[in-house]
XYZ file of N, CA and C in Angstrom:
612
model
N 0.316 25.461 6.056
C 0.821 25.586 6.449
C 0.520 23.975 6.882
N -0.880 24.313 7.542
C -1.517 23.111 8.731
C -1.981 21.900 7.858
N -2.453 22.290 6.577
C -3.502 21.438 5.433
C -2.334 20.789 4.833
N -0.579 21.044 5.531
C 0.336 20.347 3.515
C -0.041 18.840 3.859
N 0.168 18.643 4.863
C 0.117 17.112 5.371
C -1.362 16.039 4.799
N -2.661 16.588 4.268
C -3.537 16.580 3.908
C -3.475 16.760 2.380
N -3.151 17.529 1.745
C -2.494 17.767 1.138
C -1.555 17.644 -0.367
N -0.825 16.549 1.024
C 0.195 15.208 0.597
C -0.650 14.101 0.389
N -1.541 13.628 0.474
C -2.238 12.536 0.577
C -3.179 13.060 -0.847
N -3.744 13.958 -0.962
C -4.265 13.646 -1.870
C -2.914 13.796 -3.251
N -1.695 14.409 -3.178
C -1.119 14.026 -4.043
C -0.775 12.398 -4.416
N -0.896 11.789 -3.205
C -0.447 10.474 -3.733
C -1.828 9.637 -4.338
N -2.469 10.345 -4.126
C -4.249 9.802 -4.742
C -4.140 9.887 -5.911
N -3.891 10.734 -6.595
C -3.210 11.409 -8.178
C -2.331 11.201 -8.808
N -1.519 10.633 -8.231
C -0.230 9.942 -8.684
C -0.853 8.315 -8.914
N -1.439 8.327 -8.240
C -1.811 6.801 -8.697
C -2.473 6.415 -10.214
N -2.627 7.048 -10.272
C -3.244 6.770 -11.857
C -2.043 6.439 -13.189
N -1.342 8.093 -12.856
C 0.387 7.615 -13.574
C 0.647 6.916 -13.519
N 0.791 5.958 -12.238
C 1.770 4.984 -11.664
C 1.543 4.017 -12.586
N 0.266 3.445 -12.546
C -0.153 2.760 -12.678
C -0.172 2.250 -14.538
N -0.925 3.719 -15.050
C -0.242 3.934 -16.792
C 0.401 3.384 -16.456
N 2.223 4.047 -15.909
C 3.487 3.403 -17.007
C 3.552 2.227 -16.400
N 3.350 2.059 -15.585
C 3.431 0.923 -15.174
C 3.505 -0.744 -16.190
N 2.111 -0.214 -16.575
C 1.339 -1.361 -17.645
C 2.289 -0.722 -18.747
N 2.979 -0.050 -19.305
C 3.798 -0.096 -20.466
C 5.189 -0.161 -20.081
N 5.629 -1.197 -20.853
C 6.810 -1.869 -20.697
C 8.583 -0.471 -20.172
N 7.881 -0.189 -21.398
C 9.212 0.545 -22.443
C 8.658 2.495 -20.966
N 7.634 2.605 -20.718
C 7.030 3.207 -19.030
C 7.274 2.780 -17.716
N 7.922 2.370 -17.808
C 7.860 1.209 -16.544
C 8.766 1.755 -15.207
N 9.982 2.129 -15.559
C 11.088 3.127 -15.388
C 10.193 4.446 -14.703
N 9.536 5.076 -15.026
C 8.793 6.572 -14.188
C 7.887 6.202 -13.421
N 7.623 4.398 -13.398
C 6.579 3.930 -12.698
C 7.545 4.332 -11.734
N 9.072 3.321 -11.880
C 9.159 2.902 -10.799
C 10.135 4.607 -9.261
N 10.328 6.412 -9.697
C 10.354 7.268 -9.986
C 8.586 7.477 -9.707
N 7.478 7.805 -9.604
C 6.209 7.718 -9.490
C 6.237 7.450 -7.979
N 6.197 5.830 -8.148
C 6.325 5.346 -6.520
C 7.268 5.747 -5.874
N 8.207 6.400 -6.112
C 9.124 6.523 -5.010
C 9.080 8.206 -5.067
N 8.352 8.994 -5.630
C 7.509 10.445 -4.939
C 6.080 9.983 -3.891
N 5.764 9.211 -4.251
C 3.867 8.625 -3.986
C 4.831 8.172 -1.977
N 5.986 7.226 -2.252
C 5.987 6.644 -1.023
C 7.004 7.620 0.417
N 7.613 8.741 -0.507
C 8.014 10.043 -0.117
C 6.905 11.526 0.179
N 5.700 11.514 -0.323
C 4.945 12.391 -0.001
C 3.763 11.312 2.049
N 3.989 10.184 1.333
C 3.791 9.328 2.761
C 4.486 9.598 3.665
N 5.533 9.323 3.715
C 7.157 9.748 5.190
C 6.187 10.816 5.619
N 6.143 12.362 4.619
C 6.411 13.378 4.484
C 5.217 14.169 5.508
N 3.653 13.431 5.385
C 3.104 13.947 5.997
C 2.679 13.425 7.087
N 3.466 11.920 7.552
C 3.046 11.495 8.410
C 3.833 12.447 9.907
N 5.432 12.754 9.032
C 6.012 13.387 10.086
C 5.678 15.200 10.320
N 5.047 15.491 9.124
C 4.115 16.933 9.397
C 3.647 16.618 10.362
N 2.823 15.832 10.622
C 1.531 15.476 11.280
C 1.438 15.294 12.975
N 2.881 14.197 13.123
C 3.590 14.211 13.525
C 4.141 14.976 14.841
N 4.935 15.916 13.436
C 6.348 17.001 14.151
C 5.785 18.320 14.678
N 3.868 18.733 14.709
C 3.618 20.112 14.275
C 1.669 19.673 14.920
N 1.833 18.859 14.940
C 0.767 18.121 15.401
C -0.976 18.587 14.343
N -0.732 18.470 13.582
C -1.295 18.371 12.334
C -2.505 17.285 12.750
N -2.898 16.729 13.394
C -4.304 15.774 13.190
C -5.919 16.508 13.260
N -6.129 15.539 12.321
C -8.072 16.057 12.156
C -8.144 14.643 11.878
N -9.214 14.562 12.364
C -10.787 12.932 11.878
C -10.302 12.597 10.182
N -10.438 14.075 9.512
C -9.962 13.811 8.233
C -8.982 12.795 7.903
N -8.276 13.595 8.170
C -6.516 12.842 7.639
C -6.596 12.095 7.926
N -6.956 11.534 9.874
C -6.288 10.292 9.871
C -7.959 9.083 8.902
N -8.325 9.144 8.223
C -9.513 9.493 8.256
C -8.731 8.363 6.436
N -8.145 9.960 5.581
C -7.706 9.931 4.605
C -5.646 9.531 4.121
N -5.579 9.813 5.096
C -4.201 8.656 4.907
C -3.956 7.318 4.585
N -4.896 6.890 5.647
C -4.599 5.245 5.073
C -5.228 4.897 3.690
N -6.338 5.646 3.009
C -6.960 5.541 2.175
C -5.977 5.928 0.893
N -5.460 6.919 0.856
C -4.948 7.396 0.363
C -3.215 5.387 -1.017
N -2.988 5.582 1.016
C -2.130 4.347 0.977
C -2.805 3.064 0.208
N -4.074 2.661 0.324
C -5.057 0.765 0.586
C -5.255 1.907 -1.555
N -5.610 3.108 -1.800
C -5.612 3.191 -3.411
C -4.389 2.664 -3.861
N -3.114 3.235 -3.765
C -2.193 3.058 -3.754
C -1.094 1.243 -4.928
N -1.247 0.951 -3.100
C -1.330 -0.470 -2.589
C -1.679 -1.595 -3.727
N -3.483 -1.229 -3.523
C -3.846 -2.046 -3.762
C -3.439 -1.808 -5.725
N -3.705 -0.227 -5.867
C -4.175 -0.164 -7.580
C -2.154 -0.992 -8.047
N -1.471 -0.947 -7.454
C -0.055 -1.948 -8.059
C -0.352 -3.352 -7.507
N -1.332 -3.798 -6.720
C -1.041 -5.494 -6.893
C -1.915 -5.822 -8.273
N -3.022 -5.081 -7.943
C -3.956 -5.313 -9.561
C -3.145 -4.695 -10.440
N -2.254 -4.365 -10.624
C -1.596 -4.067 -11.848
C -0.413 -5.619 -12.270
N -0.297 -5.736 -10.449
C 0.567 -6.903 -10.205
C -0.211 -8.279 -11.368
N -1.666 -8.534 -10.712
C -1.957 -9.641 -11.165
C -2.152 -9.525 -12.885
N -2.540 -8.538 -12.694
C -2.343 -8.370 -15.198
C -1.450 -9.115 -14.985
N -0.196 -8.028 -14.878
C 1.330 -8.803 -15.527
C 1.474 -9.815 -15.016
N 1.088 -10.925 -14.021
C 1.576 -12.216 -14.530
C 2.141 -12.247 -13.443
N 2.691 -11.307 -12.148
C 3.729 -12.422 -11.573
C 3.343 -11.940 -9.758
N 1.616 -11.758 -9.350
C 1.394 -12.472 -8.210
C 0.010 -13.112 -9.057
N -0.912 -14.294 -7.840
C -1.743 -14.807 -7.696
C -2.221 -13.269 -7.266
N -3.976 -13.815 -7.217
C -5.280 -13.134 -7.449
C -5.739 -13.166 -6.460
N -5.840 -14.956 -5.685
C -6.170 -14.504 -4.650
C -5.548 -14.872 -3.142
N -4.352 -13.680 -3.718
C -2.894 -12.326 -2.196
C -4.601 -11.279 -1.949
N -4.787 -10.897 -3.833
C -4.615 -9.406 -4.197
C -6.572 -9.622 -2.944
N -7.490 -10.505 -3.453
C -8.207 -10.892 -3.076
C -8.669 -10.286 -1.466
N -7.562 -11.136 -0.703
C -7.956 -11.215 1.146
C -7.394 -10.132 0.703
N -6.261 -9.259 0.567
C -5.488 -7.847 0.380
C -7.430 -7.072 0.733
N -7.900 -6.854 0.165
C -9.024 -6.373 -0.739
C -9.847 -6.421 0.703
N -10.143 -7.859 0.756
C -10.857 -8.222 1.760
C -11.259 -7.473 3.097
N -9.936 -7.389 3.431
C -9.277 -7.227 4.918
C -9.467 -5.626 4.716
N -8.378 -4.784 3.660
C -9.529 -3.171 3.609
C -10.341 -3.063 3.462
N -11.255 -3.591 3.418
C -12.725 -3.663 2.975
C -13.378 -3.331 4.176
N -13.699 -4.239 4.686
C -13.854 -4.545 6.272
C -12.897 -3.779 7.038
N -11.756 -3.665 7.075
C -11.163 -2.002 8.408
C -12.171 -0.688 8.331
N -11.941 -0.423 6.407
C -12.531 0.975 5.842
C -13.548 1.493 5.727
N -14.842 0.402 6.226
C -15.901 0.316 6.317
C -16.057 1.288 7.768
N -15.363 -0.018 8.858
C -15.292 0.307 9.942
C -14.623 1.728 10.490
N -14.207 1.778 9.910
C -13.111 3.758 10.340
C -14.109 4.020 10.050
N -14.747 4.159 8.591
C -16.056 5.277 8.373
C -17.144 4.819 9.067
N -18.037 4.397 9.673
C -19.241 4.140 10.631
C -18.354 4.854 11.567
N -16.996 4.383 12.471
C -16.368 4.855 13.586
C -16.588 6.391 13.407
N -16.563 7.529 12.647
C -15.384 8.100 12.176
C -16.897 8.644 11.714
N -18.050 8.723 11.835
C -19.848 9.466 11.859
C -20.076 9.242 13.051
N -19.432 8.053 13.730
C -20.897 8.826 14.943
C -19.263 9.336 15.707
N -18.544 9.879 15.557
C -17.505 9.976 16.965
C -16.713 9.683 17.510
N -16.380 8.477 17.097
C -15.682 7.562 17.655
C -14.263 6.757 16.523
N -13.444 7.907 15.711
C -11.982 7.798 15.384
C -11.267 6.664 15.232
N -10.966 5.738 14.441
C -9.476 4.683 15.365
C -8.710 5.024 14.563
N -7.851 5.531 15.062
C -6.450 5.643 14.894
C -5.555 4.342 14.274
N -4.465 4.113 13.208
C -4.035 3.087 13.544
C -3.232 2.028 13.815
N -2.916 0.819 13.682
C -1.854 0.161 15.032
C -0.711 0.223 14.920
N 0.537 -0.252 15.862
C 1.391 -0.927 15.153
C 1.364 -1.757 14.176
N 0.472 -2.845 14.658
C 1.124 -4.128 13.504
C 0.769 -2.829 12.047
N -1.176 -2.303 11.657
C -1.375 -1.852 10.704
C -0.552 -1.386 9.977
N 0.594 -0.281 10.984
C 1.531 0.674 10.248
C 2.725 0.165 9.904
N 2.600 -1.401 9.732
C 4.144 -2.665 9.607
C 3.534 -3.672 8.555
N 1.662 -3.872 8.388
C 1.242 -4.288 6.890
C 2.109 -3.041 6.005
N 1.859 -2.651 6.912
C 1.683 -1.146 5.230
C 2.795 -0.649 4.675
N 3.973 -0.708 5.547
C 5.601 -0.639 5.075
C 5.685 -2.081 4.650
N 5.724 -3.149 5.466
C 5.673 -4.567 4.275
C 5.080 -4.523 3.272
N 4.112 -4.017 3.084
C 3.536 -3.472 1.122
C 4.372 -2.562 0.708
N 4.398 -2.227 0.511
C 5.143 -1.569 0.493
C 6.660 -1.864 -0.006
N 7.022 -2.408 0.510
C 8.898 -2.837 0.686
C 8.422 -3.745 -0.954
N 7.213 -4.340 -0.563
C 7.190 -5.239 -1.732
C 6.836 -4.766 -2.855
N 6.269 -4.867 -3.159
C 6.095 -3.464 -4.306
C 7.769 -2.953 -4.589
N 8.336 -2.602 -4.041
C 9.273 -2.234 -4.490
C 9.937 -3.169 -5.056
N 10.162 -4.260 -4.208
C 11.116 -5.575 -4.699
C 10.526 -6.243 -6.000
N 8.893 -6.226 -6.021
C 8.492 -6.159 -7.771
C 8.698 -5.350 -9.173
N 8.352 -3.694 -8.302
C 9.043 -3.227 -9.514
C 10.665 -2.973 -9.358
N 11.492 -3.898 -8.170
C 12.574 -2.956 -8.982
C 13.146 -4.971 -9.934
N 12.378 -6.700 -9.407
C 12.491 -6.771 -9.994
C 12.141 -7.177 -11.713
N 10.720 -6.316 -12.055
C 10.782 -5.239 -13.488
C 11.348 -4.859 -13.859
N 12.624 -3.618 -13.120
C 12.818 -3.234 -13.759
C 14.989 -3.634 -14.356
N 15.139 -5.041 -13.445
C 15.428 -6.033 -13.887
C 15.729 -6.735 -15.120
N 14.072 -6.707 -15.711
C 13.833 -7.789 -16.112
C 13.863 -6.478 -17.406
N 13.854 -5.896 -17.965
C 13.776 -4.650 -19.013
C 14.869 -3.706 -18.517
N 16.094 -3.862 -18.286
C 17.077 -3.031 -17.563
C 18.329 -3.696 -19.957
N 18.555 -2.524 -20.104
C 19.387 -3.189 -21.723
C 20.210 -2.094 -21.449
N 21.472 -3.243 -22.327
C 23.221 -2.657 -21.407
C 23.622 -3.028 -22.554
N 24.858 -2.055 -23.210
C 25.344 -2.646 -24.048
C 26.537 -3.144 -23.473
N 26.876 -3.455 -21.692
C 28.331 -4.148 -20.904
C 27.496 -5.269 -21.028
N 28.555 -6.627 -21.330
C 28.023 -8.217 -21.296
C 28.298 -8.043 -19.423
N 29.414 -7.853 -18.985
C 29.032 -8.207 -18.076
C 28.199 -7.666 -16.475
N 28.325 -6.604 -16.929
C 26.626 -6.141 -16.095
C 25.627 -6.741 -16.810
N 25.600 -7.274 -18.001
C 23.575 -7.986 -18.080
C 24.439 -9.029 -17.541
N 25.599 -9.899 -17.792
C 25.220 -11.386 -17.528
C 24.407 -11.155 -15.441
N 25.168 -10.356 -15.233
C 24.895 -10.662 -14.031
C 23.033 -9.630 -13.995
N 22.922 -9.343 -14.395
C 21.331 -9.148 -14.194
C 20.689 -10.512 -14.930
N 21.079 -11.030 -15.806
C 20.339 -11.767 -15.613
C 20.334 -12.703 -14.700
N 22.131 -12.885 -13.994
C 21.253 -14.196 -12.952
C 21.431 -13.183 -10.885
N 19.978 -12.684 -11.690
C 19.656 -11.651 -10.609
C 17.918 -11.925 -10.667
N 17.608 -11.941 -11.397
C 16.517 -12.093 -12.907
C 15.827 -13.810 -12.338
N 16.532 -14.764 -11.972
C 17.068 -15.472 -12.712
C 16.546 -16.156 -11.018
N 16.921 -15.749 -9.332
C 17.320 -16.069 -8.515
C 16.208 -15.119 -8.031
N 15.645 -14.601 -8.714
C 14.019 -14.014 -8.384
C 13.363 -15.237 -8.337
N 13.408 -15.621 -10.032
C 12.429 -17.133 -10.228
C 12.722 -17.885 -9.420
N 13.617 -18.634 -8.954
C 14.693 -19.962 -8.669
C 13.721 -20.320 -7.713
N 13.910 -18.583 -7.026
C 13.735 -19.312 -5.053
C 11.911 -17.994 -5.066
N 11.799 -17.799 -5.592
C 10.343 -17.365 -5.277
C 9.669 -16.257 -5.096
N 11.044 -15.607 -4.446
C 11.470 -14.696 -3.722
C 9.806 -13.927 -3.744
N 9.086 -13.483 -5.095
C 8.132 -12.437 -5.997
C 7.058 -13.040 -4.539
N 6.339 -14.976 -4.959
C 5.359 -15.549 -4.653
C 5.665 -15.595 -2.829
N 6.579 -15.745 -2.051
C 6.961 -16.428 -0.779
C 6.773 -14.624 -0.161
N 7.505 -13.248 -0.848
C 7.171 -12.307 -0.161
C 6.010 -11.592 -0.139
N 5.419 -11.899 -1.331
C 3.090 -11.848 -1.720
C 2.674 -12.707 -0.642
N 2.715 -14.218 0.113
C 2.325 -14.783 0.735
C 2.519 -14.152 1.895
N 4.074 -13.817 2.834
C 4.486 -13.602 3.721
C 3.284 -11.820 3.806
N 3.111 -11.355 2.702
C 2.410 -9.715 3.105
C 1.360 -10.020 3.119
N 0.455 -11.405 2.070
C -1.090 -11.231 2.537
C -1.403 -12.197 4.185
N -0.131 -12.939 4.239
C -1.452 -13.340 6.154
C -0.880 -12.640 6.678
N 0.173 -11.787 6.625
C 0.991 -10.284 7.772
C -0.688 -9.154 8.042
N -1.614 -8.550 6.233
C -2.013 -8.443 6.480
C -3.777 -8.869 6.806
N -4.030 -10.278 7.053
C -5.300 -10.481 6.914
C -4.567 -10.400 9.171
N -3.345 -10.853 9.621
C -3.970 -10.638 11.154
C -3.721 -8.951 10.960
N -3.017 -7.978 10.997
C -3.841 -7.223 11.032
C -5.142 -6.831 10.751
N -5.585 -7.324 9.976
C -7.213 -7.236 9.883
C -8.201 -7.666 11.149
N -7.004 -9.097 11.144
C -8.275 -9.708 12.612
C -7.384 -9.017 13.517
N -6.463 -8.584 13.974
C -6.817 -7.083 15.105
C -6.478 -5.958 15.485
N -7.251 -5.438 14.265
C -7.962 -4.286 14.635
C -9.391 -4.442 14.826
N -9.657 -5.173 14.348
C -10.531 -5.710 14.508
C -10.987 -5.408 16.292
N -9.430 -7.142 16.903
C -10.028 -7.257 17.943
C -9.819 -6.038 18.985
N -8.989 -4.989 17.864
C -8.915 -4.417 19.563
C -9.868 -2.580 18.983
N -10.310 -2.603 17.653
C -12.260 -2.025 18.242
C -13.054 -2.812 18.360
N -13.304 -3.763 19.196
C -14.422 -4.258 19.880
C -15.462 -4.155 20.014
N -14.852 -2.676 20.914
C -15.952 -1.870 21.123
C -17.186 -1.216 20.229
N -16.425 -0.342 19.492
C -16.743 -0.284 18.087
C -18.155 -0.956 16.895
N -17.695 -2.292 17.108
C -18.385 -3.078 16.781
C -19.565 -3.727 17.216
N -19.597 -3.913 18.978
C -20.497 -3.515 19.848
C -21.365 -2.558 18.965
N -20.487 -1.109 18.860
C -21.882 -0.190 18.925
C -21.885 -0.075 17.373
N -21.919 -1.244 16.846
C -22.310 -1.598 15.357
C -23.163 -2.629 15.924
N -23.205 -3.776 16.075
C -24.071 -4.775 16.781
C -24.913 -4.369 17.571
N -24.951 -3.267 18.084
C -26.307 -3.317 18.527
C -27.114 -2.288 17.532
N -26.988 -1.848 17.036
C -27.214 -0.624 16.012
C -28.128 -1.213 15.227
N -27.488 -2.191 14.761
C -28.326 -3.705 13.843
C -29.439 -3.882 14.037
N -28.699 -4.046 15.849
C -30.083 -5.103 16.015
C -31.842 -4.587 16.830
N -31.192 -2.830 16.674
C -32.185 -1.781 16.896
C -32.708 -2.087 16.123
N -32.490 -1.808 14.551
C -33.051 -1.406 13.372
C -33.357 -2.139 12.835
N -33.693 -4.020 13.442
C -34.206 -5.066 13.145
C -35.320 -5.509 13.851
């Protein structure tokens, strides 16, 4: 039972390549949505178990946000490949995650594990919500129905997405929030940065 949160986290990582495969196949995109929902539920449930039963560990503290990053970045790069979002936005998100993950790994190696702050959790929730919105857009695009009225409503919804640049605007907000969360994270853990800076200066 104590290891269940970590097992769920590993499951989220395992599900990611299946999610990407289904997402890139138009006829399988409905399954991509199902897999994403399951992965999101594992994220919520492992956090719930960890909080309720205090199943906290340095490994879990490191692995859980890493699993989120693997799932989220895989989705975003797939969306870039499908022409739905801009590459520069994803590269900013990757840069932030690369720096934060590197710092988190260093902090863990010196016995100073860093917990996820509220801004970072908000960032992750916003990214997951944006992925859900884009998946909804893809689902609406690929729906085939014999009901003319329903089909007309779907077309109107898709046009609304495109006319009001919902995806671009949403991704812009996500990108800005992600960059801000990275700056805030570095500021909040500036003592770890000082420790790393002192180590680098000593080696030089």
